[in-house]
Amino acid sequence: MTTQLELLSEHGCFGGVQRFYKHDSREIGLPMRFSVFLPQQASHGPVPAVMYLAGLNCNEETFMAKAGAQRLAAELGLALIAPDTSPRGANVAGEANSWDFGVGAGFYLDAKQAPWSQNWRMERYITAELLPLITGALPIDAGRIGIFGHSMGGHGALTLALRHPGLFKSLSAFAPICAPSQCPWGRKAFGGYLGNDASGWAAHDATALMNQLRHAPYPGGIRIDQGLADKFLAEQLYPELFESACAQAGQPLELHRHAGYDHGYYFVASFMAEHLHHHARQLGAVTA
């Protein structure tokens, strides 16, 4: 398959442009979509960017439409990148039932088991295909890329950043699945994608990855925001386990707990500014 970008739509947005793209993915083996916001500063040369990984039942449009990020990103000179969460159209039995993490939801890893292993290669897609494609075609600085995400995408942001620390220069998350090996969502997804031998799961578990470290991979700090009214907090997310692992590794972590906030995009939008400032500081963004 080729890697030529097809521009699906473009919209003026806070002095910059909001674009939606499609391309044939060699890693996924299917067409994939993603969205990019380019601030006005990108017209003068490459700008830093933050990649956002969305959660279950979302796609490349969700973040751009719901998170309210573009206005401040335009001021900070940050590009925003949002890939789709999962392969589409593989015609695998059960693909549409991603709501329970049993199948379908990409989980930002490369599946090892059939039938998922043929197309569910989200880690390779993001790190080895999509980012080089975007930075080669658009005015985005490949040396200044941060990553963040929400829920399943928060899990993806943490694990991809810890597995590829040279690729991502800043890191944050909203209500991430912090210890998927220990929660029902993660165990079901890992069993389906990686197999029932749990010894291989730690490589895709943010808490387990951090527990293996004896130094801070992100000395500038990691930020996590978590709503205390989140119905998934007690049984699925386990931020306290990641907090403990960071303390053991000497990794600076800002874990902000917010009373009254749930798991949805009203929560994400409420603290988006803090996350964008977090990334802008570490990526050396230039304001308008």
mmCIF file of C-alpha atoms in Angstrom:
data_model
loop_
_atom_site.group_PDB
_atom_site.id
_atom_site.type_symbol
_atom_site.label_atom_id
_atom_site.label_comp_id
_atom_site.label_asym_id
_atom_site.label_seq_id
_atom_site.Cartn_x
_atom_site.Cartn_y
_atom_site.Cartn_z
ATOM 1 C CA MET A 1 0.000 0.000 0.000
ATOM 2 C CA THR A 2 1.088 3.559 -0.624
ATOM 3 C CA THR A 3 1.445 6.158 2.083
ATOM 4 C CA GLN A 4 0.067 9.088 0.115
ATOM 5 C CA LEU A 5 -2.075 11.384 2.220
ATOM 6 C CA GLU A 6 -5.609 12.149 1.076
ATOM 7 C CA LEU A 7 -6.945 15.420 2.475
ATOM 8 C CA LEU A 8 -10.591 14.829 3.320
ATOM 9 C CA SER A 9 -11.439 18.296 4.622
ATOM 10 C CA GLU A 10 -9.849 21.518 5.831
ATOM 11 C CA HIS A 11 -11.337 24.195 8.061
ATOM 12 C CA GLY A 12 -10.026 27.568 9.213
ATOM 13 C CA CYS A 13 -9.619 27.433 12.993
ATOM 14 C CA PHE A 14 -8.241 30.143 15.337
ATOM 15 C CA GLY A 15 -5.918 31.492 12.679
ATOM 16 C CA GLY A 16 -4.657 28.042 11.736
ATOM 17 C CA VAL A 17 -6.213 25.068 9.975
ATOM 18 C CA GLN A 18 -8.028 21.962 11.139
ATOM 19 C CA ARG A 19 -7.509 19.087 8.702
ATOM 20 C CA PHE A 20 -8.753 15.530 8.367
ATOM 21 C CA TYR A 21 -6.733 12.974 6.410
ATOM 22 C CA LYS A 22 -6.960 9.418 5.140
ATOM 23 C CA HIS A 23 -4.192 7.107 3.948
ATOM 24 C CA ASP A 24 -3.520 3.458 3.210
ATOM 25 C CA SER A 25 -1.539 2.022 6.108
ATOM 26 C CA ARG A 26 1.179 -0.542 5.507
ATOM 27 C CA GLU A 27 1.191 -1.545 9.193
ATOM 28 C CA ILE A 28 -2.557 -1.923 9.597
ATOM 29 C CA GLY A 29 -3.186 -3.164 6.070
ATOM 30 C CA LEU A 30 -6.310 -1.003 5.852
ATOM 31 C CA PRO A 31 -7.163 2.663 5.245
ATOM 32 C CA MET A 32 -6.644 4.778 8.363
ATOM 33 C CA ARG A 33 -7.775 8.290 9.245
ATOM 34 C CA PHE A 34 -6.271 10.971 11.433
ATOM 35 C CA SER A 35 -6.740 14.663 12.163
ATOM 36 C CA VAL A 36 -4.240 17.498 12.543
ATOM 37 C CA PHE A 37 -4.586 21.053 13.804
ATOM 38 C CA LEU A 38 -1.829 23.334 12.528
ATOM 39 C CA PRO A 39 -1.467 26.720 14.258
ATOM 40 C CA GLN A 40 -0.656 29.864 12.302
ATOM 41 C CA GLN A 41 2.987 29.579 13.417
ATOM 42 C CA ALA A 42 3.352 26.506 11.182
ATOM 43 C CA SER A 43 3.213 28.766 8.126
ATOM 44 C CA HIS A 44 6.683 30.009 9.109
ATOM 45 C CA GLY A 45 8.305 26.634 9.780
ATOM 46 C CA PRO A 46 7.994 23.389 11.742
ATOM 47 C CA VAL A 47 6.235 23.591 15.099
ATOM 48 C CA PRO A 48 6.133 21.199 18.067
ATOM 49 C CA ALA A 49 3.136 18.872 18.287
ATOM 50 C CA VAL A 50 1.210 16.849 20.815
ATOM 51 C CA MET A 51 -0.384 13.567 19.790
ATOM 52 C CA TYR A 52 -3.664 12.744 21.508
ATOM 53 C CA LEU A 53 -4.831 9.136 21.820
ATOM 54 C CA ALA A 54 -8.576 8.856 22.311
ATOM 55 C CA GLY A 55 -10.491 6.254 24.281
ATOM 56 C CA LEU A 56 -13.021 3.559 23.613
ATOM 57 C CA ASN A 57 -15.733 4.248 21.014
ATOM 58 C CA CYS A 58 -13.927 7.376 19.788
ATOM 59 C CA ASN A 59 -12.250 8.180 16.478
ATOM 60 C CA GLU A 60 -10.025 10.813 14.887
ATOM 61 C CA GLU A 61 -12.762 13.460 15.153
ATOM 62 C CA THR A 62 -13.677 13.121 18.836
ATOM 63 C CA PHE A 63 -10.828 15.078 20.385
ATOM 64 C CA MET A 64 -10.896 17.867 17.824
ATOM 65 C CA ALA A 65 -14.653 18.352 18.222
ATOM 66 C CA LYS A 66 -15.070 17.903 21.992
ATOM 67 C CA ALA A 67 -11.879 18.795 23.868
ATOM 68 C CA GLY A 68 -11.733 22.530 23.099
ATOM 69 C CA ALA A 69 -7.982 22.400 22.541
ATOM 70 C CA GLN A 70 -7.431 24.423 19.372
ATOM 71 C CA ARG A 71 -7.807 27.955 20.770
ATOM 72 C CA LEU A 72 -4.986 27.577 23.300
ATOM 73 C CA ALA A 73 -2.892 25.405 20.961
ATOM 74 C CA ALA A 74 -3.043 28.270 18.472
ATOM 75 C CA GLU A 75 -1.741 30.697 21.102
ATOM 76 C CA LEU A 76 1.013 28.311 22.213
ATOM 77 C CA GLY A 77 2.116 27.396 18.708
ATOM 78 C CA LEU A 78 1.362 23.707 19.183
ATOM 79 C CA ALA A 79 0.140 21.369 16.477
ATOM 80 C CA LEU A 80 -2.333 18.692 17.549
ATOM 81 C CA ILE A 81 -2.457 15.177 16.090
ATOM 82 C CA ALA A 82 -5.275 12.693 16.699
ATOM 83 C CA PRO A 83 -5.198 9.251 15.057
ATOM 84 C CA ASP A 84 -8.147 6.918 14.964
ATOM 85 C CA THR A 85 -8.242 4.510 17.888
ATOM 86 C CA SER A 86 -8.510 1.219 16.015
ATOM 87 C CA PRO A 87 -8.504 -0.485 12.625
ATOM 88 C CA ARG A 88 -11.796 -0.277 10.722
ATOM 89 C CA GLY A 89 -13.267 -2.669 8.211
ATOM 90 C CA ALA A 90 -11.149 -5.771 8.803
ATOM 91 C CA ASN A 91 -14.323 -7.883 8.835
ATOM 92 C CA VAL A 92 -13.141 -9.804 11.876
ATOM 93 C CA ALA A 93 -15.950 -11.482 13.789
ATOM 94 C CA GLY A 94 -16.750 -9.368 16.841
ATOM 95 C CA GLU A 95 -14.907 -6.280 15.614
ATOM 96 C CA ALA A 96 -17.904 -4.057 16.268
ATOM 97 C CA ASN A 97 -18.242 -5.141 19.904
ATOM 98 C CA SER A 98 -15.387 -3.006 21.175
ATOM 99 C CA TRP A 99 -17.467 -1.579 23.995
ATOM 100 C CA ASP A 100 -16.295 -4.213 26.458
ATOM 101 C CA PHE A 101 -12.612 -4.281 25.432
ATOM 102 C CA GLY A 102 -13.025 -7.896 24.509
ATOM 103 C CA VAL A 103 -12.369 -7.247 20.835
ATOM 104 C CA GLY A 104 -12.095 -4.384 18.407
ATOM 105 C CA ALA A 105 -10.740 -1.584 20.591
ATOM 106 C CA GLY A 106 -7.179 -0.969 19.450
ATOM 107 C CA PHE A 107 -5.627 -0.629 22.945
ATOM 108 C CA TYR A 108 -2.528 0.899 21.263
ATOM 109 C CA LEU A 109 -0.535 -2.319 21.045
ATOM 110 C CA ASP A 110 0.444 -4.848 18.379
ATOM 111 C CA ALA A 111 -1.706 -7.972 18.686
ATOM 112 C CA LYS A 112 0.119 -11.298 18.726
ATOM 113 C CA GLN A 113 -2.837 -13.663 18.308
ATOM 114 C CA ALA A 114 -5.099 -14.439 15.353
ATOM 115 C CA PRO A 115 -7.408 -13.066 14.133
ATOM 116 C CA TRP A 116 -6.262 -9.724 15.528
ATOM 117 C CA SER A 117 -2.560 -9.950 14.687
ATOM 118 C CA GLN A 118 -3.072 -9.251 10.985
ATOM 119 C CA ASN A 119 -4.457 -5.734 11.383
ATOM 120 C CA TRP A 120 -4.344 -4.705 15.048
ATOM 121 C CA ARG A 121 -0.847 -3.173 15.017
ATOM 122 C CA MET A 122 -1.531 0.185 16.595
ATOM 123 C CA GLU A 123 1.843 0.600 18.314
ATOM 124 C CA ARG A 124 3.832 0.110 15.121
ATOM 125 C CA TYR A 125 1.301 2.164 13.216
ATOM 126 C CA ILE A 126 1.679 5.197 15.478
ATOM 127 C CA THR A 127 5.395 5.070 16.210
ATOM 128 C CA ALA A 128 6.884 3.681 12.987
ATOM 129 C CA GLU A 129 4.423 4.815 10.337
ATOM 130 C CA LEU A 130 2.109 7.678 11.264
ATOM 131 C CA LEU A 131 4.580 9.985 12.998
ATOM 132 C CA PRO A 132 7.237 9.725 10.249
ATOM 133 C CA LEU A 133 4.511 10.205 7.648
ATOM 134 C CA ILE A 134 3.131 13.333 9.321
ATOM 135 C CA THR A 135 6.477 14.939 10.115
ATOM 136 C CA GLY A 136 7.659 14.259 6.569
ATOM 137 C CA ALA A 137 4.597 15.811 4.953
ATOM 138 C CA LEU A 138 3.604 18.617 7.328
ATOM 139 C CA PRO A 139 5.451 21.469 9.094
ATOM 140 C CA ILE A 140 5.826 19.581 12.380
ATOM 141 C CA ASP A 141 9.140 19.230 14.222
ATOM 142 C CA ALA A 142 9.916 15.510 14.619
ATOM 143 C CA GLY A 143 12.250 16.309 17.505
ATOM 144 C CA ARG A 144 9.532 17.991 19.584
ATOM 145 C CA ILE A 145 6.610 15.586 19.870
ATOM 146 C CA GLY A 146 4.621 15.027 23.063
ATOM 147 C CA ILE A 147 1.863 12.533 23.741
ATOM 148 C CA PHE A 148 -1.273 12.438 25.869
ATOM 149 C CA GLY A 149 -4.588 10.632 25.895
ATOM 150 C CA HIS A 150 -7.785 9.725 27.704
ATOM 151 C CA SER A 151 -8.875 6.425 29.268
ATOM 152 C CA MET A 152 -7.744 3.652 26.874
ATOM 153 C CA GLY A 153 -5.808 6.421 25.114
ATOM 154 C CA GLY A 154 -4.293 7.465 28.424
ATOM 155 C CA HIS A 155 -3.045 3.900 28.775
ATOM 156 C CA GLY A 156 -1.667 4.165 25.248
ATOM 157 C CA ALA A 157 0.060 7.471 25.940
ATOM 158 C CA LEU A 158 1.749 6.180 29.091
ATOM 159 C CA THR A 159 2.870 2.879 27.620
ATOM 160 C CA LEU A 160 4.025 4.202 24.255
ATOM 161 C CA ALA A 161 5.939 7.000 25.952
ATOM 162 C CA LEU A 162 7.644 4.574 28.338
ATOM 163 C CA ARG A 163 8.398 2.137 25.522
ATOM 164 C CA HIS A 164 9.660 4.873 23.156
ATOM 165 C CA PRO A 165 11.146 7.557 25.432
ATOM 166 C CA GLY A 166 13.313 9.049 22.723
ATOM 167 C CA LEU A 167 10.332 9.556 20.455
ATOM 168 C CA PHE A 168 8.088 11.478 22.839
ATOM 169 C CA LYS A 169 9.509 14.417 24.769
ATOM 170 C CA SER A 170 6.525 15.123 27.050
ATOM 171 C CA LEU A 171 3.743 13.051 28.564
ATOM 172 C CA SER A 172 0.364 13.464 30.248
ATOM 173 C CA ALA A 173 -2.968 11.645 30.534
ATOM 174 C CA PHE A 174 -6.602 12.030 31.522
ATOM 175 C CA ALA A 175 -8.092 9.166 33.580
ATOM 176 C CA PRO A 176 -5.726 6.562 32.123
ATOM 177 C CA ILE A 177 -5.944 2.822 32.605
ATOM 178 C CA CYS A 178 -2.766 2.718 34.671
ATOM 179 C CA ALA A 179 -2.406 -0.992 35.442
ATOM 180 C CA PRO A 180 -4.269 -2.947 32.742
ATOM 181 C CA SER A 181 -2.773 -6.270 33.825
ATOM 182 C CA GLN A 182 -4.717 -5.889 37.069
ATOM 183 C CA CYS A 183 -8.118 -4.663 35.854
ATOM 184 C CA PRO A 184 -10.979 -6.402 34.006
ATOM 185 C CA TRP A 185 -10.727 -4.238 30.861
ATOM 186 C CA GLY A 186 -7.016 -4.837 30.519
ATOM 187 C CA ARG A 187 -7.057 -8.543 31.302
ATOM 188 C CA LYS A 188 -9.748 -9.136 28.703
ATOM 189 C CA ALA A 189 -7.987 -7.092 26.024
ATOM 190 C CA PHE A 190 -4.550 -8.537 26.774
ATOM 191 C CA GLY A 191 -5.898 -12.082 26.765
ATOM 192 C CA GLY A 192 -7.482 -11.528 23.368
ATOM 193 C CA TYR A 193 -4.605 -9.673 21.735
ATOM 194 C CA LEU A 194 -1.510 -11.052 23.476
ATOM 195 C CA GLY A 195 -2.629 -14.474 24.696
ATOM 196 C CA ASN A 196 -3.396 -15.904 28.112
ATOM 197 C CA ASP A 197 0.246 -16.074 29.252
ATOM 198 C CA ALA A 198 0.229 -13.044 31.531
ATOM 199 C CA SER A 199 4.025 -12.930 31.661
ATOM 200 C CA GLY A 200 3.994 -10.972 28.403
ATOM 201 C CA TRP A 201 1.465 -8.406 29.532
ATOM 202 C CA ALA A 202 3.845 -6.300 31.636
ATOM 203 C CA ALA A 203 5.466 -4.882 28.503
ATOM 204 C CA HIS A 204 2.206 -3.002 27.832
ATOM 205 C CA ASP A 205 1.319 -2.049 31.411
ATOM 206 C CA ALA A 206 2.386 1.459 32.473
ATOM 207 C CA THR A 207 2.702 0.590 36.154
ATOM 208 C CA ALA A 208 4.742 -2.526 35.418
ATOM 209 C CA LEU A 209 6.966 -0.604 33.001
ATOM 210 C CA MET A 210 7.611 2.147 35.527
ATOM 211 C CA ASN A 211 8.320 -0.429 38.250
ATOM 212 C CA GLN A 212 11.197 -1.717 36.121
ATOM 213 C CA LEU A 213 12.913 1.677 36.018
ATOM 214 C CA ARG A 214 15.402 3.139 38.474
ATOM 215 C CA HIS A 215 15.583 6.579 36.909
ATOM 216 C CA ALA A 216 13.103 9.165 35.666
ATOM 217 C CA PRO A 217 12.414 8.829 31.923
ATOM 218 C CA TYR A 218 10.608 12.191 31.990
ATOM 219 C CA PRO A 219 12.543 14.400 34.424
ATOM 220 C CA GLY A 220 10.381 17.372 33.463
ATOM 221 C CA GLY A 221 7.427 15.538 34.985
ATOM 222 C CA ILE A 222 4.348 13.581 33.955
ATOM 223 C CA ARG A 223 0.875 15.017 34.521
ATOM 224 C CA ILE A 224 -2.276 12.959 35.170
ATOM 225 C CA ASP A 225 -5.743 14.311 35.922
ATOM 226 C CA GLN A 226 -8.361 12.030 37.445
ATOM 227 C CA GLY A 227 -11.989 12.733 38.322
ATOM 228 C CA LEU A 228 -13.105 11.358 41.667
ATOM 229 C CA ALA A 229 -16.682 10.888 40.417
ATOM 230 C CA ASP A 230 -15.384 8.614 37.650
ATOM 231 C CA LYS A 231 -17.390 5.377 37.837
ATOM 232 C CA PHE A 232 -14.420 3.426 36.487
ATOM 233 C CA LEU A 233 -11.893 4.713 39.018
ATOM 234 C CA ALA A 234 -12.053 2.003 41.666
ATOM 235 C CA GLU A 235 -12.152 -1.098 39.481
ATOM 236 C CA GLN A 236 -10.422 -0.158 36.219
ATOM 237 C CA LEU A 237 -7.997 2.773 36.436
ATOM 238 C CA TYR A 238 -5.714 2.397 39.512
ATOM 239 C CA PRO A 239 -3.805 5.703 39.329
ATOM 240 C CA GLU A 240 -2.482 5.089 42.834
ATOM 241 C CA LEU A 241 -0.469 2.121 41.552
ATOM 242 C CA PHE A 242 1.212 4.240 38.890
ATOM 243 C CA GLU A 243 1.795 6.958 41.483
ATOM 244 C CA SER A 244 3.611 4.472 43.708
ATOM 245 C CA ALA A 245 5.703 3.177 40.797
ATOM 246 C CA CYS A 246 6.731 6.718 39.869
ATOM 247 C CA ALA A 247 7.775 7.441 43.445
ATOM 248 C CA GLN A 248 9.931 4.313 43.466
ATOM 249 C CA ALA A 249 11.600 5.265 40.170
ATOM 250 C CA GLY A 250 12.121 8.898 41.165
ATOM 251 C CA GLN A 251 9.847 9.994 38.332
ATOM 252 C CA PRO A 252 8.202 13.371 39.042
ATOM 253 C CA LEU A 253 4.424 12.976 38.745
ATOM 254 C CA GLU A 254 1.637 15.501 39.156
ATOM 255 C CA LEU A 255 -1.459 13.413 39.885
ATOM 256 C CA HIS A 256 -4.382 15.809 40.229
ATOM 257 C CA ARG A 257 -7.567 14.375 41.749
ATOM 258 C CA HIS A 258 -10.750 16.372 41.110
ATOM 259 C CA ALA A 259 -13.934 16.032 43.141
ATOM 260 C CA GLY A 260 -17.157 16.028 41.122
ATOM 261 C CA TYR A 261 -15.643 15.130 37.728
ATOM 262 C CA ASP A 262 -16.528 11.945 35.860
ATOM 263 C CA HIS A 263 -14.903 10.083 32.963
ATOM 264 C CA GLY A 264 -16.273 12.092 30.029
ATOM 265 C CA TYR A 265 -15.189 14.953 27.799
ATOM 266 C CA TYR A 266 -16.599 17.662 30.069
ATOM 267 C CA PHE A 267 -13.825 16.549 32.428
ATOM 268 C CA VAL A 268 -11.220 16.431 29.648
ATOM 269 C CA ALA A 269 -12.152 19.900 28.389
ATOM 270 C CA SER A 270 -12.056 21.315 31.925
ATOM 271 C CA PHE A 271 -8.342 20.599 32.328
ATOM 272 C CA MET A 272 -7.163 20.745 28.724
ATOM 273 C CA ALA A 273 -5.408 24.092 29.249
ATOM 274 C CA GLU A 274 -3.245 22.692 32.032
ATOM 275 C CA HIS A 275 -2.167 19.796 29.820
ATOM 276 C CA LEU A 276 -1.337 21.986 26.845
ATOM 277 C CA HIS A 277 0.758 24.302 29.024
ATOM 278 C CA HIS A 278 2.513 21.224 30.465
ATOM 279 C CA HIS A 279 3.505 20.086 26.980
ATOM 280 C CA ALA A 280 4.326 23.560 25.681
ATOM 281 C CA ARG A 281 6.851 24.100 28.484
ATOM 282 C CA GLN A 282 8.646 20.828 27.805
ATOM 283 C CA LEU A 283 8.526 21.112 24.017
ATOM 284 C CA GLY A 284 9.704 24.716 23.850
ATOM 285 C CA ALA A 285 6.629 26.018 22.040
ATOM 286 C CA VAL A 286 6.652 29.589 20.725
ATOM 287 C CA THR A 287 3.548 31.639 21.416
ATOM 288 C CA ALA A 288 1.835 33.763 18.811
#
